[in-house]
Amino acid sequence: MVGLLDYVQRLIGIPEDMSSDPAARGVMGIPQPKRKPSGLLGTSAPQPPSRTEFVRNILSSRYSPQVVAGMMGNIDVETEGTFDPMKKQTKGPGRGLFQMEGKMLRAYNKYIDDNDLKNTAQSQLNFMSEILSNSNVYDIGGGHRKAMKKAFESGDVDTITSEFSKRVLRPGKPHLDRRLESARRFSR
């Protein structure tokens, strides 16, 4: 399993660090694939997914479309639209897609060390799935876990988005309006 994500990223053409290349960023800092004409009529060849599509595809394999939208809206705000798993908080200790810090960040680092994983989007998403389903990796609290299960089962994008922010990420400045707006866009 080690290196599988790296292999897949190279296979589909996602550079290791697109964030350091300003030219690789598109609208709102979200990397956009470059299209090269091919074929007789100038049609484009299939392109690798952007970071946003990559994260969405991983989440879609695990969760309902509404849960995916809620999580994507939160990740969008946490990473300032970059969906960069190496994102460092501008003025703070937050790291990654979920801007983990403190106990959660320490638990994540232990999780990747214990499982001989690299710090990647895949590892961060796996970690989040683990903490949402059980407390063995990082305990968000039984009450929070039950509330998240109820929110996920509701199928309501706004509820999922706000509960995920409030009960799991617990940001200092929630910017809930931005999270909800983004999640609604992802739900279309």
mmCIF file with all atom_site columns, N, CA and C in Angstrom, residues 70-110:
data_model
loop_
_atom_site.group_PDB
_atom_site.id
_atom_site.type_symbol
_atom_site.label_atom_id
_atom_site.label_alt_id
_atom_site.label_comp_id
_atom_site.label_asym_id
_atom_site.label_entity_id
_atom_site.label_seq_id
_atom_site.pdbx_PDB_ins_code
_atom_site.Cartn_x
_atom_site.Cartn_y
_atom_site.Cartn_z
_atom_site.occupancy
_atom_site.B_iso_or_equiv
_atom_site.pdbx_formal_charge
_atom_site.auth_seq_id
_atom_site.auth_comp_id
_atom_site.auth_asym_id
_atom_site.auth_atom_id
_atom_site.pdbx_PDB_model_num
ATOM 1   N N  . GLY A 1 70  ? -20.757 18.092 1.621  1.00 0.00 ? 70  GLY A N  1
ATOM 2   C CA . GLY A 1 70  ? -20.478 18.737 2.907  1.00 0.00 ? 70  GLY A CA 1
ATOM 3   C C  . GLY A 1 70  ? -19.002 18.723 3.260  1.00 0.00 ? 70  GLY A C  1
ATOM 4   N N  . MET A 1 71  ? -18.346 17.591 3.019  1.00 0.00 ? 71  MET A N  1
ATOM 5   C CA . MET A 1 71  ? -16.912 17.500 3.315  1.00 0.00 ? 71  MET A CA 1
ATOM 6   C C  . MET A 1 71  ? -16.103 18.353 2.346  1.00 0.00 ? 71  MET A C  1
ATOM 7   N N  . MET A 1 72  ? -16.492 18.345 1.065  1.00 0.00 ? 72  MET A N  1
ATOM 8   C CA . MET A 1 72  ? -15.772 19.154 0.071  1.00 0.00 ? 72  MET A CA 1
ATOM 9   C C  . MET A 1 72  ? -15.892 20.643 0.397  1.00 0.00 ? 72  MET A C  1
ATOM 10  N N  . GLY A 1 73  ? -17.075 21.083 0.830  1.00 0.00 ? 73  GLY A N  1
ATOM 11  C CA . GLY A 1 73  ? -17.253 22.485 1.207  1.00 0.00 ? 73  GLY A CA 1
ATOM 12  C C  . GLY A 1 73  ? -16.343 22.876 2.353  1.00 0.00 ? 73  GLY A C  1
ATOM 13  N N  . ASN A 1 74  ? -16.193 21.980 3.322  1.00 0.00 ? 74  ASN A N  1
ATOM 14  C CA . ASN A 1 74  ? -15.294 22.241 4.454  1.00 0.00 ? 74  ASN A CA 1
ATOM 15  C C  . ASN A 1 74  ? -13.834 22.239 4.007  1.00 0.00 ? 74  ASN A C  1
ATOM 16  N N  . ILE A 1 75  ? -13.442 21.273 3.193  1.00 0.00 ? 75  ILE A N  1
ATOM 17  C CA . ILE A 1 75  ? -12.054 21.208 2.703  1.00 0.00 ? 75  ILE A CA 1
ATOM 18  C C  . ILE A 1 75  ? -11.734 22.449 1.874  1.00 0.00 ? 75  ILE A C  1
ATOM 19  N N  . ASP A 1 76  ? -12.696 22.890 1.057  1.00 0.00 ? 76  ASP A N  1
ATOM 20  C CA . ASP A 1 76  ? -12.506 24.074 0.223  1.00 0.00 ? 76  ASP A CA 1
ATOM 21  C C  . ASP A 1 76  ? -12.148 25.287 1.080  1.00 0.00 ? 76  ASP A C  1
ATOM 22  N N  . VAL A 1 77  ? -12.886 25.494 2.165  1.00 0.00 ? 77  VAL A N  1
ATOM 23  C CA . VAL A 1 77  ? -12.626 26.638 3.047  1.00 0.00 ? 77  VAL A CA 1
ATOM 24  C C  . VAL A 1 77  ? -11.324 26.427 3.822  1.00 0.00 ? 77  VAL A C  1
ATOM 25  N N  . GLU A 1 78  ? -11.112 25.226 4.329  1.00 0.00 ? 78  GLU A N  1
ATOM 26  C CA . GLU A 1 78  ? -9.896  24.950 5.111  1.00 0.00 ? 78  GLU A CA 1
ATOM 27  C C  . GLU A 1 78  ? -8.619  25.164 4.287  1.00 0.00 ? 78  GLU A C  1
ATOM 28  N N  . THR A 1 79  ? -8.655  24.813 3.011  1.00 0.00 ? 79  THR A N  1
ATOM 29  C CA . THR A 1 79  ? -7.445  24.927 2.172  1.00 0.00 ? 79  THR A CA 1
ATOM 30  C C  . THR A 1 79  ? -7.445  26.182 1.304  1.00 0.00 ? 79  THR A C  1
ATOM 31  N N  . GLU A 1 80  ? -8.392  27.074 1.550  1.00 0.00 ? 80  GLU A N  1
ATOM 32  C CA . GLU A 1 80  ? -8.523  28.302 0.767  1.00 0.00 ? 80  GLU A CA 1
ATOM 33  C C  . GLU A 1 80  ? -8.655  27.995 -0.725 1.00 0.00 ? 80  GLU A C  1
ATOM 34  N N  . GLY A 1 81  ? -9.386  26.927 -1.033 1.00 0.00 ? 81  GLY A N  1
ATOM 35  C CA . GLY A 1 81  ? -9.672  26.581 -2.416 1.00 0.00 ? 81  GLY A CA 1
ATOM 36  C C  . GLY A 1 81  ? -8.601  25.806 -3.149 1.00 0.00 ? 81  GLY A C  1
ATOM 37  N N  . THR A 1 82  ? -7.510  25.465 -2.471 1.00 0.00 ? 82  THR A N  1
ATOM 38  C CA . THR A 1 82  ? -6.412  24.777 -3.177 1.00 0.00 ? 82  THR A CA 1
ATOM 39  C C  . THR A 1 82  ? -6.549  23.260 -3.176 1.00 0.00 ? 82  THR A C  1
ATOM 40  N N  . PHE A 1 83  ? -7.247  22.705 -2.193 1.00 0.00 ? 83  PHE A N  1
ATOM 41  C CA . PHE A 1 83  ? -7.348  21.258 -2.009 1.00 0.00 ? 83  PHE A CA 1
ATOM 42  C C  . PHE A 1 83  ? -5.952  20.632 -1.943 1.00 0.00 ? 83  PHE A C  1
ATOM 43  N N  . ASP A 1 84  ? -5.037  21.389 -1.374 1.00 0.00 ? 84  ASP A N  1
ATOM 44  C CA . ASP A 1 84  ? -3.637  20.970 -1.257 1.00 0.00 ? 84  ASP A CA 1
ATOM 45  C C  . ASP A 1 84  ? -3.439  20.236 0.065  1.00 0.00 ? 84  ASP A C  1
ATOM 46  N N  . PRO A 1 85  ? -3.096  18.941 0.003  1.00 0.00 ? 85  PRO A N  1
ATOM 47  C CA . PRO A 1 85  ? -2.908  18.193 1.248  1.00 0.00 ? 85  PRO A CA 1
ATOM 48  C C  . PRO A 1 85  ? -1.691  18.652 2.049  1.00 0.00 ? 85  PRO A C  1
ATOM 49  N N  . MET A 1 86  ? -0.840  19.471 1.463  1.00 0.00 ? 86  MET A N  1
ATOM 50  C CA . MET A 1 86  ? 0.327   19.990 2.174  1.00 0.00 ? 86  MET A CA 1
ATOM 51  C C  . MET A 1 86  ? 0.105   21.427 2.661  1.00 0.00 ? 86  MET A C  1
ATOM 52  N N  . LYS A 1 87  ? -1.106  21.917 2.553  1.00 0.00 ? 87  LYS A N  1
ATOM 53  C CA . LYS A 1 87  ? -1.443  23.290 2.925  1.00 0.00 ? 87  LYS A CA 1
ATOM 54  C C  . LYS A 1 87  ? -1.108  23.560 4.383  1.00 0.00 ? 87  LYS A C  1
ATOM 55  N N  . LYS A 1 88  ? -0.402  24.670 4.606  1.00 0.00 ? 88  LYS A N  1
ATOM 56  C CA . LYS A 1 88  ? -0.098  25.132 5.957  1.00 0.00 ? 88  LYS A CA 1
ATOM 57  C C  . LYS A 1 88  ? -0.929  26.383 6.217  1.00 0.00 ? 88  LYS A C  1
ATOM 58  N N  . GLN A 1 89  ? -1.527  26.433 7.382  1.00 0.00 ? 89  GLN A N  1
ATOM 59  C CA . GLN A 1 89  ? -2.343  27.583 7.756  1.00 0.00 ? 89  GLN A CA 1
ATOM 60  C C  . GLN A 1 89  ? -1.494  28.838 7.703  1.00 0.00 ? 89  GLN A C  1
ATOM 61  N N  . THR A 1 90  ? -2.045  29.913 7.141  1.00 0.00 ? 90  THR A N  1
ATOM 62  C CA . THR A 1 90  ? -1.296  31.158 6.960  1.00 0.00 ? 90  THR A CA 1
ATOM 63  C C  . THR A 1 90  ? -0.756  31.702 8.273  1.00 0.00 ? 90  THR A C  1
ATOM 64  N N  . LYS A 1 91  ? -1.593  31.811 9.269  1.00 0.00 ? 91  LYS A N  1
ATOM 65  C CA . LYS A 1 91  ? -1.139  32.327 10.572 1.00 0.00 ? 91  LYS A CA 1
ATOM 66  C C  . LYS A 1 91  ? -1.593  31.379 11.668 1.00 0.00 ? 91  LYS A C  1
ATOM 67  N N  . GLY A 1 92  ? -1.059  30.174 11.627 1.00 0.00 ? 92  GLY A N  1
ATOM 68  C CA . GLY A 1 92  ? -1.457  29.214 12.639 1.00 0.00 ? 92  GLY A CA 1
ATOM 69  C C  . GLY A 1 92  ? -0.852  27.845 12.399 1.00 0.00 ? 92  GLY A C  1
ATOM 70  N N  . PRO A 1 93  ? -1.198  26.902 13.259 1.00 0.00 ? 93  PRO A N  1
ATOM 71  C CA . PRO A 1 93  ? -0.588  25.573 13.212 1.00 0.00 ? 93  PRO A CA 1
ATOM 72  C C  . PRO A 1 93  ? -1.300  24.561 12.316 1.00 0.00 ? 93  PRO A C  1
ATOM 73  N N  . GLY A 1 94  ? -2.429  24.925 11.694 1.00 0.00 ? 94  GLY A N  1
ATOM 74  C CA . GLY A 1 94  ? -3.219  23.984 10.910 1.00 0.00 ? 94  GLY A CA 1
ATOM 75  C C  . GLY A 1 94  ? -2.452  23.421 9.717  1.00 0.00 ? 94  GLY A C  1
ATOM 76  N N  . ARG A 1 95  ? -2.709  22.129 9.434  1.00 0.00 ? 95  ARG A N  1
ATOM 77  C CA . ARG A 1 95  ? -2.023  21.442 8.336  1.00 0.00 ? 95  ARG A CA 1
ATOM 78  C C  . ARG A 1 95  ? -2.984  20.554 7.561  1.00 0.00 ? 95  ARG A C  1
ATOM 79  N N  . GLY A 1 96  ? -2.802  20.519 6.254  1.00 0.00 ? 96  GLY A N  1
ATOM 80  C CA . GLY A 1 96  ? -3.486  19.556 5.401  1.00 0.00 ? 96  GLY A CA 1
ATOM 81  C C  . GLY A 1 96  ? -4.884  19.954 4.966  1.00 0.00 ? 96  GLY A C  1
ATOM 82  N N  . LEU A 1 97  ? -5.582  18.979 4.394  1.00 0.00 ? 97  LEU A N  1
ATOM 83  C CA . LEU A 1 97  ? -6.923  19.199 3.864  1.00 0.00 ? 97  LEU A CA 1
ATOM 84  C C  . LEU A 1 97  ? -7.894  19.657 4.941  1.00 0.00 ? 97  LEU A C  1
ATOM 85  N N  . PHE A 1 98  ? -7.690  19.177 6.171  1.00 0.00 ? 98  PHE A N  1
ATOM 86  C CA . PHE A 1 98  ? -8.604  19.489 7.261  1.00 0.00 ? 98  PHE A CA 1
ATOM 87  C C  . PHE A 1 98  ? -8.002  20.484 8.251  1.00 0.00 ? 98  PHE A C  1
ATOM 88  N N  . GLN A 1 99  ? -6.843  21.036 7.922  1.00 0.00 ? 99  GLN A N  1
ATOM 89  C CA . GLN A 1 99  ? -6.138  21.980 8.789  1.00 0.00 ? 99  GLN A CA 1
ATOM 90  C C  . GLN A 1 99  ? -6.073  21.448 10.221 1.00 0.00 ? 99  GLN A C  1
ATOM 91  N N  . MET A 1 100 ? -5.583  20.216 10.317 1.00 0.00 ? 100 MET A N  1
ATOM 92  C CA . MET A 1 100 ? -5.441  19.552 11.618 1.00 0.00 ? 100 MET A CA 1
ATOM 93  C C  . MET A 1 100 ? -4.392  20.278 12.449 1.00 0.00 ? 100 MET A C  1
ATOM 94  N N  . GLU A 1 101 ? -4.631  20.319 13.744 1.00 0.00 ? 101 GLU A N  1
ATOM 95  C CA . GLU A 1 101 ? -3.668  20.899 14.672 1.00 0.00 ? 101 GLU A CA 1
ATOM 96  C C  . GLU A 1 101 ? -3.816  20.220 16.025 1.00 0.00 ? 101 GLU A C  1
ATOM 97  N N  . GLY A 1 102 ? -2.887  20.490 16.918 1.00 0.00 ? 102 GLY A N  1
ATOM 98  C CA . GLY A 1 102 ? -2.961  19.957 18.282 1.00 0.00 ? 102 GLY A CA 1
ATOM 99  C C  . GLY A 1 102 ? -3.068  18.447 18.336 1.00 0.00 ? 102 GLY A C  1
ATOM 100 N N  . LYS A 1 103 ? -4.002  17.965 19.171 1.00 0.00 ? 103 LYS A N  1
ATOM 101 C CA . LYS A 1 103 ? -4.165  16.520 19.382 1.00 0.00 ? 103 LYS A CA 1
ATOM 102 C C  . LYS A 1 103 ? -4.506  15.793 18.086 1.00 0.00 ? 103 LYS A C  1
ATOM 103 N N  . MET A 1 104 ? -5.343  16.398 17.243 1.00 0.00 ? 104 MET A N  1
ATOM 104 C CA . MET A 1 104 ? -5.708  15.733 15.998 1.00 0.00 ? 104 MET A CA 1
ATOM 105 C C  . MET A 1 104 ? -4.491  15.576 15.087 1.00 0.00 ? 104 MET A C  1
ATOM 106 N N  . LEU A 1 105 ? -3.666  16.594 14.994 1.00 0.00 ? 105 LEU A N  1
ATOM 107 C CA . LEU A 1 105 ? -2.472  16.513 14.153 1.00 0.00 ? 105 LEU A CA 1
ATOM 108 C C  . LEU A 1 105 ? -1.500  15.474 14.708 1.00 0.00 ? 105 LEU A C  1
ATOM 109 N N  . ARG A 1 106 ? -1.334  15.442 16.028 1.00 0.00 ? 106 ARG A N  1
ATOM 110 C CA . ARG A 1 106 ? -0.461  14.423 16.631 1.00 0.00 ? 106 ARG A CA 1
ATOM 111 C C  . ARG A 1 106 ? -0.996  13.015 16.364 1.00 0.00 ? 106 ARG A C  1
ATOM 112 N N  . ALA A 1 107 ? -2.311  12.847 16.468 1.00 0.00 ? 107 ALA A N  1
ATOM 113 C CA . ALA A 1 107 ? -2.927  11.545 16.191 1.00 0.00 ? 107 ALA A CA 1
ATOM 114 C C  . ALA A 1 107 ? -2.736  11.161 14.724 1.00 0.00 ? 107 ALA A C  1
ATOM 115 N N  . TYR A 1 108 ? -2.864  12.133 13.836 1.00 0.00 ? 108 TYR A N  1
ATOM 116 C CA . TYR A 1 108 ? -2.661  11.859 12.406 1.00 0.00 ? 108 TYR A CA 1
ATOM 117 C C  . TYR A 1 108 ? -1.218  11.423 12.148 1.00 0.00 ? 108 TYR A C  1
ATOM 118 N N  . ASN A 1 109 ? -0.267  12.154 12.719 1.00 0.00 ? 109 ASN A N  1
ATOM 119 C CA . ASN A 1 109 ? 1.151   11.799 12.519 1.00 0.00 ? 109 ASN A CA 1
ATOM 120 C C  . ASN A 1 109 ? 1.450   10.400 13.064 1.00 0.00 ? 109 ASN A C  1
ATOM 121 N N  . LYS A 1 110 ? 0.848   10.053 14.188 1.00 0.00 ? 110 LYS A N  1
ATOM 122 C CA . LYS A 1 110 ? 1.011   8.700  14.740 1.00 0.00 ? 110 LYS A CA 1
ATOM 123 C C  . LYS A 1 110 ? 0.385   7.671  13.795 1.00 0.00 ? 110 LYS A C  1
#
